[in-house]
Short mmCIF file of N, CA and C in Angstrom, two decimals:
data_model
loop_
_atom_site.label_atom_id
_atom_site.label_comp_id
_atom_site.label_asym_id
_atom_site.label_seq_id
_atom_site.Cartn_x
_atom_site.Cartn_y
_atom_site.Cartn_z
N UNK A 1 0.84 -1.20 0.00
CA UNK A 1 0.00 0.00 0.00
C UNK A 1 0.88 1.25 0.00
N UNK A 2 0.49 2.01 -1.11
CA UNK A 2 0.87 3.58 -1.01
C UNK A 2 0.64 4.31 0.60
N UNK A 3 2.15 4.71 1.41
CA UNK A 3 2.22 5.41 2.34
C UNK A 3 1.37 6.63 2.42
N UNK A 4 0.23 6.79 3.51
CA UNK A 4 0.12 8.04 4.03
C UNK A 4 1.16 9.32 4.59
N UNK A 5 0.37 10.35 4.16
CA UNK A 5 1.98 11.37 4.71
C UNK A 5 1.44 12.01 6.15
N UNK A 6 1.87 12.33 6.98
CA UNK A 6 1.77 13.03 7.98
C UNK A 6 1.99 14.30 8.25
N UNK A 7 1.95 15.77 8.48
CA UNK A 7 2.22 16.90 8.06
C UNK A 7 2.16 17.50 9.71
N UNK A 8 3.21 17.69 10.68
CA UNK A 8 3.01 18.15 11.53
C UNK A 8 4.23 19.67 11.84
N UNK A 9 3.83 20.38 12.93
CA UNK A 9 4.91 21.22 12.82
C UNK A 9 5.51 21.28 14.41
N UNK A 10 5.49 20.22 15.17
CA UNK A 10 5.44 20.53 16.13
C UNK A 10 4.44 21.20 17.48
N UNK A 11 3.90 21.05 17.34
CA UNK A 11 2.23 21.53 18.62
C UNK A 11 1.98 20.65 19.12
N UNK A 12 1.87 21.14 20.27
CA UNK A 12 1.25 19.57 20.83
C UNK A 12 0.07 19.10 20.19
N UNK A 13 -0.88 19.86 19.69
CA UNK A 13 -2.43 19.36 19.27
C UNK A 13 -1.36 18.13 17.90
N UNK A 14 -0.52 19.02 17.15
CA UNK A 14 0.02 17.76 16.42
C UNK A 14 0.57 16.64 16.71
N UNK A 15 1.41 16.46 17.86
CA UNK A 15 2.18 15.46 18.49
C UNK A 15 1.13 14.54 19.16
N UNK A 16 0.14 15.42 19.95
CA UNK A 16 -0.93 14.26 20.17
C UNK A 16 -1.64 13.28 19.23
N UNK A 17 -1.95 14.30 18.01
CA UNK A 17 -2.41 13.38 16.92
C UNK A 17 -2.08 12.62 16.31
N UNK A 18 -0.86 13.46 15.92
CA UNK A 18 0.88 12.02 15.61
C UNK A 18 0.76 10.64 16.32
N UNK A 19 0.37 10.77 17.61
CA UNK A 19 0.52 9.41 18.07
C UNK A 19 -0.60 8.70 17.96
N UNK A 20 -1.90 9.40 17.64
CA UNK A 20 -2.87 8.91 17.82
C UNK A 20 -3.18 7.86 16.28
N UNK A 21 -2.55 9.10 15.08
CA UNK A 21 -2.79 8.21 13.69
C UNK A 21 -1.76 7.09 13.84
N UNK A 22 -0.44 7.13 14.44
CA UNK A 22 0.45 5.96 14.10
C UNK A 22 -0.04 4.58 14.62
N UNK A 23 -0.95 5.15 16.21
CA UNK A 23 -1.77 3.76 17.02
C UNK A 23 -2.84 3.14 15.85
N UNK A 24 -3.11 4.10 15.16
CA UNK A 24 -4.50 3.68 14.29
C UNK A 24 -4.05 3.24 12.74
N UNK A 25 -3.42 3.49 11.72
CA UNK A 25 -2.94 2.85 11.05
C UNK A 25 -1.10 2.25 10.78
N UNK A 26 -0.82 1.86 11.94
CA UNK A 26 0.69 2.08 12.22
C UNK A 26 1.58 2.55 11.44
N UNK A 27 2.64 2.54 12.22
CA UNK A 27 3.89 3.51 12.47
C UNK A 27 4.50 3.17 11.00
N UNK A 28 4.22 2.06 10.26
CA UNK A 28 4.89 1.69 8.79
C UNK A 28 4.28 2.22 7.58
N UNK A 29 2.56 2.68 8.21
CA UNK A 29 2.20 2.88 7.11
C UNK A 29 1.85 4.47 6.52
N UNK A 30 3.16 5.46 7.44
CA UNK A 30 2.93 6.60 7.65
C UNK A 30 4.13 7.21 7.34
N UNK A 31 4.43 8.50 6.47
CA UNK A 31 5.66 9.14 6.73
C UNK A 31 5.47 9.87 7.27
N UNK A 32 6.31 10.52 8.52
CA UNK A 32 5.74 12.16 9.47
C UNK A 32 6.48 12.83 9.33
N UNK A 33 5.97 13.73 8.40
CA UNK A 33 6.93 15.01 8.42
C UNK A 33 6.65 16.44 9.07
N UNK A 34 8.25 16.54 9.28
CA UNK A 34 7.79 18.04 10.68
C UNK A 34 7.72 19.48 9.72
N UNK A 35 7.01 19.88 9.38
CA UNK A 35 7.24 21.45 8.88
C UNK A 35 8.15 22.74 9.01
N UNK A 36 8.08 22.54 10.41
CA UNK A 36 8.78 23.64 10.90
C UNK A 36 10.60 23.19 10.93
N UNK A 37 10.57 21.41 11.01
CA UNK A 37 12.30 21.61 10.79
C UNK A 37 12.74 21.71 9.31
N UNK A 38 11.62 21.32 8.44
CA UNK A 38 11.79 21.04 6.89
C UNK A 38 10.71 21.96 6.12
N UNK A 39 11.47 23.32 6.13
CA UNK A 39 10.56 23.96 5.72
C UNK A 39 10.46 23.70 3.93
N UNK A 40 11.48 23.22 3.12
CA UNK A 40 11.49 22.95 1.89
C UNK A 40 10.49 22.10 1.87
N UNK A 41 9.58 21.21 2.63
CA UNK A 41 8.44 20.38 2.56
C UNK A 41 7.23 21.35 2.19
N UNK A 42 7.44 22.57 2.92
CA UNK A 42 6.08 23.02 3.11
C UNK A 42 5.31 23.53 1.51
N UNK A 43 6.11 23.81 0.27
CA UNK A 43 5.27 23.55 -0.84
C UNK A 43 5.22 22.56 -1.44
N UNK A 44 5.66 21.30 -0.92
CA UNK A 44 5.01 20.44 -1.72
C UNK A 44 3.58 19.81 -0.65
N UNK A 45 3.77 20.13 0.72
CA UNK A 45 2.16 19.69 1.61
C UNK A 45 1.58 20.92 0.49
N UNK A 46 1.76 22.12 0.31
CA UNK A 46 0.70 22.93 -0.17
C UNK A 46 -0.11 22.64 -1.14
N UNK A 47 1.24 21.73 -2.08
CA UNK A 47 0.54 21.40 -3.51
C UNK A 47 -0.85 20.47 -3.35
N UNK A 48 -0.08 19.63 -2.25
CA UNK A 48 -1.10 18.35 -1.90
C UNK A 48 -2.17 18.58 -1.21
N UNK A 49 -2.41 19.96 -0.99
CA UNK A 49 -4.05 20.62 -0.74
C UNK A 49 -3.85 21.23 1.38
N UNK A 50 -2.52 20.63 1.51
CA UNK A 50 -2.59 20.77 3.17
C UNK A 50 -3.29 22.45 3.42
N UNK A 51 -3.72 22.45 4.33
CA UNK A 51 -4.28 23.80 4.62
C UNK A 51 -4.10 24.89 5.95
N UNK A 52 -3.64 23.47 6.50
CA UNK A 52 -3.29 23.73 8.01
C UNK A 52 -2.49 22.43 8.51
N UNK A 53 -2.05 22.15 9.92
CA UNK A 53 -1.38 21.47 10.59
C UNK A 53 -2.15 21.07 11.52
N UNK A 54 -2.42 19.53 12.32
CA UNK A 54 -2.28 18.52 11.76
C UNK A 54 -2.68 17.96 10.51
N UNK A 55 -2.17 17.76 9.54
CA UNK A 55 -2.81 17.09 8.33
C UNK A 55 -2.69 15.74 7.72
N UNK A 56 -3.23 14.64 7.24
CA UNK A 56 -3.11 13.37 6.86
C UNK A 56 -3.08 13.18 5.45
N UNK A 57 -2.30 13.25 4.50
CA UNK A 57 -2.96 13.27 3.09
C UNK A 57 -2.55 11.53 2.80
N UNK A 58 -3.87 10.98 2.83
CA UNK A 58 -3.79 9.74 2.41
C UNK A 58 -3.79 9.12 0.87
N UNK A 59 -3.47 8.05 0.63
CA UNK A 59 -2.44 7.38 -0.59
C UNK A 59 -3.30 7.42 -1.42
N UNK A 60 -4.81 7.74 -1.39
CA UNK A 60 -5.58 8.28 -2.88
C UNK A 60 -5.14 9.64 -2.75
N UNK A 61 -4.85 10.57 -2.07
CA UNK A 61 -4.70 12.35 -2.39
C UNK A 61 -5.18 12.91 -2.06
N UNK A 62 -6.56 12.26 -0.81
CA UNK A 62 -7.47 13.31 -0.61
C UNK A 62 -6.47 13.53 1.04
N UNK A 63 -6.84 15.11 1.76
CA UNK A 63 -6.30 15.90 3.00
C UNK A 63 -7.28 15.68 3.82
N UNK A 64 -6.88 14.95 4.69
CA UNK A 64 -7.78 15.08 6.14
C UNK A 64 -6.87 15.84 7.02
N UNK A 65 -8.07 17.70 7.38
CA UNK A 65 -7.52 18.09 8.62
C UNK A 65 -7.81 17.64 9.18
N UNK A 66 -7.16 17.88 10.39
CA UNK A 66 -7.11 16.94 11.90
C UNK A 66 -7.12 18.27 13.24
N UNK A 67 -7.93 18.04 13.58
CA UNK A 67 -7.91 19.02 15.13
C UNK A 67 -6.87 20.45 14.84
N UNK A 68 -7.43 21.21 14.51
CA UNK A 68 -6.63 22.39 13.84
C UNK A 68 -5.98 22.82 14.44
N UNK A 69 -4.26 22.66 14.95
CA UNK A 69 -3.00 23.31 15.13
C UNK A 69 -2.79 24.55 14.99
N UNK A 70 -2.27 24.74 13.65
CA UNK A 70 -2.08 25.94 12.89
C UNK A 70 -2.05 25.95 11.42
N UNK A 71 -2.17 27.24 11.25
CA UNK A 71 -2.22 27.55 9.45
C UNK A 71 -1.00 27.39 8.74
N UNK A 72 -0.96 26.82 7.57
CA UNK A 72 0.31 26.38 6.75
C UNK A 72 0.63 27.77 6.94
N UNK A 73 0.11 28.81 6.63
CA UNK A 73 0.83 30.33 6.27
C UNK A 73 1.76 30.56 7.73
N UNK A 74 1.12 30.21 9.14
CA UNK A 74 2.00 30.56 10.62
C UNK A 74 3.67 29.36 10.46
N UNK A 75 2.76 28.20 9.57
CA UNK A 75 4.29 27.46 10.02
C UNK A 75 5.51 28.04 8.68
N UNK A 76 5.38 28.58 7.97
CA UNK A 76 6.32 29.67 6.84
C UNK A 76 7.12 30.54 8.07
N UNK A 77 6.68 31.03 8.90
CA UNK A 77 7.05 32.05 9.61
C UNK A 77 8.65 31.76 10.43
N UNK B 1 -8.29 -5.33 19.34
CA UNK B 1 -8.43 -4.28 19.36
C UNK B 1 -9.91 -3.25 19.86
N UNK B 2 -9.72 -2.16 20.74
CA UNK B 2 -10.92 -1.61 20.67
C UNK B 2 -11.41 -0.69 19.57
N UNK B 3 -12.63 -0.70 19.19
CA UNK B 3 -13.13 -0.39 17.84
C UNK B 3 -12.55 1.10 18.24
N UNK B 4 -12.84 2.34 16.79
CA UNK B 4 -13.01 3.66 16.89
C UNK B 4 -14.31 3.86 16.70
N UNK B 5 -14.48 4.82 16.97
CA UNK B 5 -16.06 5.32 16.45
C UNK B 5 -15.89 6.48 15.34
N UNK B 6 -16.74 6.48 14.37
CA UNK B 6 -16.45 7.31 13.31
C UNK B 6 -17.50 8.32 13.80
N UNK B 7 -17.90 9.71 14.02
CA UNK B 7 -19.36 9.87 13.93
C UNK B 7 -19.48 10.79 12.77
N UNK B 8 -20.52 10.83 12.00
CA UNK B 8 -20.62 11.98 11.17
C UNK B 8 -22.38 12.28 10.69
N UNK B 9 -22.51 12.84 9.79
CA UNK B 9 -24.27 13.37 9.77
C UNK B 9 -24.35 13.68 8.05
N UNK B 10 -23.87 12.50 7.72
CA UNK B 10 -24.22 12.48 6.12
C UNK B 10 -23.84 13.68 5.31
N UNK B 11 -23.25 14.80 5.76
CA UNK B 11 -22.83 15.64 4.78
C UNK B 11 -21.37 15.04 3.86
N UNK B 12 -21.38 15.51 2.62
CA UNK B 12 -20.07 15.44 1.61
C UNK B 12 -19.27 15.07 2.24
N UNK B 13 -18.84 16.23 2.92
CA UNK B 13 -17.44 16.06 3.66
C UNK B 13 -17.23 14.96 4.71
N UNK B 14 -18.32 14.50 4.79
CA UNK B 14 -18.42 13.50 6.00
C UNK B 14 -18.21 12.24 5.31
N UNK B 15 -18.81 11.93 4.48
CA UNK B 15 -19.02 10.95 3.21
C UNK B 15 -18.07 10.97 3.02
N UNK B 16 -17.15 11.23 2.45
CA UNK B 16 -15.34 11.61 2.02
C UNK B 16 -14.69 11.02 2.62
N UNK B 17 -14.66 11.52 3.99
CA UNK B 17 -13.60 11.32 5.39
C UNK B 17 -14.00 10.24 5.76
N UNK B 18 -15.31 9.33 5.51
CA UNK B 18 -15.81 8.17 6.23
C UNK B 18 -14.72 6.74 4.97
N UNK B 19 -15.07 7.64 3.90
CA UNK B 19 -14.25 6.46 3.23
C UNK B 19 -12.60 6.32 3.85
N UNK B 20 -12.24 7.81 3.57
CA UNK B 20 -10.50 7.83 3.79
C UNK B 20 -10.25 6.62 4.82
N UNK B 21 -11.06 7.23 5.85
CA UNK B 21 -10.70 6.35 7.45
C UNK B 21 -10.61 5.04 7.34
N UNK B 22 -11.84 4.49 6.97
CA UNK B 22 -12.28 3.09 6.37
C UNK B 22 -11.29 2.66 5.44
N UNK B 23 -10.16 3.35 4.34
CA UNK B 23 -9.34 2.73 3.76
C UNK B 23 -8.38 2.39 4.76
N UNK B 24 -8.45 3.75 5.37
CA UNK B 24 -6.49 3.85 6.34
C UNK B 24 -7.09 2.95 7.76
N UNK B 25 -8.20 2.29 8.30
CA UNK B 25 -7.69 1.57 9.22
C UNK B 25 -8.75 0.39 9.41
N UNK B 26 -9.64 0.18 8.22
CA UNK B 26 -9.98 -0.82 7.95
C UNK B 26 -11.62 -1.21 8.95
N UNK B 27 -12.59 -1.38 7.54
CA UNK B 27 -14.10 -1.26 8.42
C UNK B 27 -14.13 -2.28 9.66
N UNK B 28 -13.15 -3.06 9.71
CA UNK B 28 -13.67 -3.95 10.83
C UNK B 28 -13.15 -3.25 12.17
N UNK B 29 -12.37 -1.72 11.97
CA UNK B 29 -12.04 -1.73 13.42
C UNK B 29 -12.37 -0.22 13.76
N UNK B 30 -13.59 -0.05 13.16
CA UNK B 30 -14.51 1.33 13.84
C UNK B 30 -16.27 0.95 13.22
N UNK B 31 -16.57 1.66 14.17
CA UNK B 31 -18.26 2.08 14.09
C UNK B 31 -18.88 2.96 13.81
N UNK B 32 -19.42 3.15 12.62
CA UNK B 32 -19.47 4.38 12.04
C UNK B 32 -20.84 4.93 12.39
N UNK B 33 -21.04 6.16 12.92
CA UNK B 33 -22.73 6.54 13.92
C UNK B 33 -22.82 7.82 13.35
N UNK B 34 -24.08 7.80 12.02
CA UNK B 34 -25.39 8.50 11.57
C UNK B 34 -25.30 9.87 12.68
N UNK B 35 -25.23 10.78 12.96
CA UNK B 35 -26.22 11.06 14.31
C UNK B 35 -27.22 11.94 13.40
N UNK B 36 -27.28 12.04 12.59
CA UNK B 36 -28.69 13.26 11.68
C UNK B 36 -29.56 11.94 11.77
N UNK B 37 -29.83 10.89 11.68
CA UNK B 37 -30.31 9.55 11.93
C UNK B 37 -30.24 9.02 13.18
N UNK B 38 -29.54 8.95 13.84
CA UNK B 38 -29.33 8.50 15.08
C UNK B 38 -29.14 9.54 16.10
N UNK B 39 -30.40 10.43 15.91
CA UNK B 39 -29.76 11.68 17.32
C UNK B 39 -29.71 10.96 18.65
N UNK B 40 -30.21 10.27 19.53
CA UNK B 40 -30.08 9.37 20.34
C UNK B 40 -28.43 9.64 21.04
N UNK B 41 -27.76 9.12 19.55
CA UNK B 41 -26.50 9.08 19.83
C UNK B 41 -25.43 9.82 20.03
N UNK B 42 -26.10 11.09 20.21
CA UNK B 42 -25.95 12.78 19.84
C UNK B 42 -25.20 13.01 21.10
N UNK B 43 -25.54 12.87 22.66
CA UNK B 43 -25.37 12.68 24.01
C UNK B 43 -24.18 12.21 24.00
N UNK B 44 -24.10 11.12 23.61
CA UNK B 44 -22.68 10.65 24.15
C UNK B 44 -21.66 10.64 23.04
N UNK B 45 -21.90 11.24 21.80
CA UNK B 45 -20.65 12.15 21.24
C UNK B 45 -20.23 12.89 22.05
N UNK B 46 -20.91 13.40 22.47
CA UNK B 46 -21.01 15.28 23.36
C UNK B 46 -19.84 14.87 23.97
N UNK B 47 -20.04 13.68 24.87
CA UNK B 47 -19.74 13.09 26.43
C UNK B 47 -18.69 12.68 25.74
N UNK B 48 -18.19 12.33 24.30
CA UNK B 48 -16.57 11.73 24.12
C UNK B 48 -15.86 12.82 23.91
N UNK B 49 -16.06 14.10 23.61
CA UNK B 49 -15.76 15.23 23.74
C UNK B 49 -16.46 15.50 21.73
N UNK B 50 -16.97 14.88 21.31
CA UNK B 50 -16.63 15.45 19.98
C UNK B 50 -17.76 16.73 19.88
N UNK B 51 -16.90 17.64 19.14
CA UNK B 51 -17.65 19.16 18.98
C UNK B 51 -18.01 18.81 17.49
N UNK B 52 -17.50 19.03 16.50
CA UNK B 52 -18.21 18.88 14.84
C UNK B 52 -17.87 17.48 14.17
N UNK B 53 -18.61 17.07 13.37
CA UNK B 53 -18.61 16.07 12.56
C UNK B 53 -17.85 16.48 11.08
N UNK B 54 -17.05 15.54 10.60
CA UNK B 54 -16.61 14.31 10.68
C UNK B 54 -15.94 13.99 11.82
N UNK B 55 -15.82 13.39 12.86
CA UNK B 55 -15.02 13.19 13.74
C UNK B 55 -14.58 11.47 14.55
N UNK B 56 -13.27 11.07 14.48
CA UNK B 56 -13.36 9.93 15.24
C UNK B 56 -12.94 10.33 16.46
N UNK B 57 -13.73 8.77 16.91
CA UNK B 57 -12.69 9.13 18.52
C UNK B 57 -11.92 7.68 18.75
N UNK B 58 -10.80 7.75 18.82
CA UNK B 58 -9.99 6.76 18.96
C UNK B 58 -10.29 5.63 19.67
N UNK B 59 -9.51 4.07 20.48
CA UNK B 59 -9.77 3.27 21.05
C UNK B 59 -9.44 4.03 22.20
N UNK B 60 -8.72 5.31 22.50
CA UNK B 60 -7.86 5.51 23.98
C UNK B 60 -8.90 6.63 24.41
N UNK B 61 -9.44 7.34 23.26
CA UNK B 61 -10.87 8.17 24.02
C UNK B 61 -10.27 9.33 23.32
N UNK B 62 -9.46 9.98 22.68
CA UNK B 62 -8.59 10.36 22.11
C UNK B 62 -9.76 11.33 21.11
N UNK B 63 -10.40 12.00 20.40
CA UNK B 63 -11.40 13.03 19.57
C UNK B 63 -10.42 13.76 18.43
N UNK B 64 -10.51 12.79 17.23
CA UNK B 64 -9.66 13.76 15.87
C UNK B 64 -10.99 14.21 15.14
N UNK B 65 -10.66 15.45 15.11
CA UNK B 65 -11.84 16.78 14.54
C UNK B 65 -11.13 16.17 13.47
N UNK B 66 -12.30 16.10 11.80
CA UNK B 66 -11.43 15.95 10.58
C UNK B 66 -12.16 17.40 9.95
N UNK B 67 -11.67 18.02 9.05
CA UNK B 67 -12.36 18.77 7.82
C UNK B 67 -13.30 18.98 8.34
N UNK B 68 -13.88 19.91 9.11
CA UNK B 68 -14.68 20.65 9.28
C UNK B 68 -16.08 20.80 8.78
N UNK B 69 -17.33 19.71 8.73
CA UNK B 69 -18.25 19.50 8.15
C UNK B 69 -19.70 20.25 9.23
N UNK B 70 -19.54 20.11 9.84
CA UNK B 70 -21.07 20.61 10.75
C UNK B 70 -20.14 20.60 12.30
N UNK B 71 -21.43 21.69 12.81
CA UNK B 71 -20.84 21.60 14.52
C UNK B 71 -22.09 20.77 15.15
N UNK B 72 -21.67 20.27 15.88
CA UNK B 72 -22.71 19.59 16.80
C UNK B 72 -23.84 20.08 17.04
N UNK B 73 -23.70 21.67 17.36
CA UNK B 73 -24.73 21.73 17.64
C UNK B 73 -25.90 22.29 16.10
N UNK B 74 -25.25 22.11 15.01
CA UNK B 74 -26.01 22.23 13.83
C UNK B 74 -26.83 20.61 13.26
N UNK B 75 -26.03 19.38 14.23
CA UNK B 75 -26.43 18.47 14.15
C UNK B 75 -28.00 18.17 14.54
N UNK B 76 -28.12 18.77 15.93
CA UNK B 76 -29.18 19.13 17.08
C UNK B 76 -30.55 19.16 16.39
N UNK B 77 -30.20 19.81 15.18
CA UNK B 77 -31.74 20.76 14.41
C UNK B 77 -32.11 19.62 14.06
#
């Protein structure tokens, strides 16, 4: 199966969720990437529709936000 | 495993997110609850903490808000 991506920037609302998606479709079937240490990530989450932080973009393409963190535009900053 | 609960109220966005979930962790290990159909069940969303639909709540009690489809209390009507 095509990996889910994970899109966090550090928050706790993300780190909580982080652990919560890895318990729910495990830890193999996920890449987590941090935003704020890899900011060269942050246009390609954009391309992929992310809108905010926590985000899930699963292996068809569609973005599930997740308990709203922060705005892609705060983690640029 | 303990199930998740999916809850949502038949809107698009809910419809969407019900599939994603159902790909990424598989129908046999959540319960997916109507509440525009099942207001009944409306109460003890409340009581798992969930505020808007689409929303799961994990096996640990855990509430991931997805995409932003209705607030609870637009469910109510």
């Amino acid at each position: 199966m095509k990996k889910s991506v994970f899109y966090h920037a550090g928050c706790p609302v993300c780190i909580s969720a982080e652990h919560d998606i890895i318990n729910l479709i495990g830890a193999e079937n996920v890449d987590i990437i941090h935003l704020g240490e890899s900011k060269d990530e942050i246009s390609e989450a954009e391309k992929a529709g992310v809108q905010s932080v926590p985000a899930l973009v699963t292996p068809n393409g569609n973005v599930l936000h997740i308990n709203f963190g922060a705005s892609i535009e705060d983690v640029k900053k």
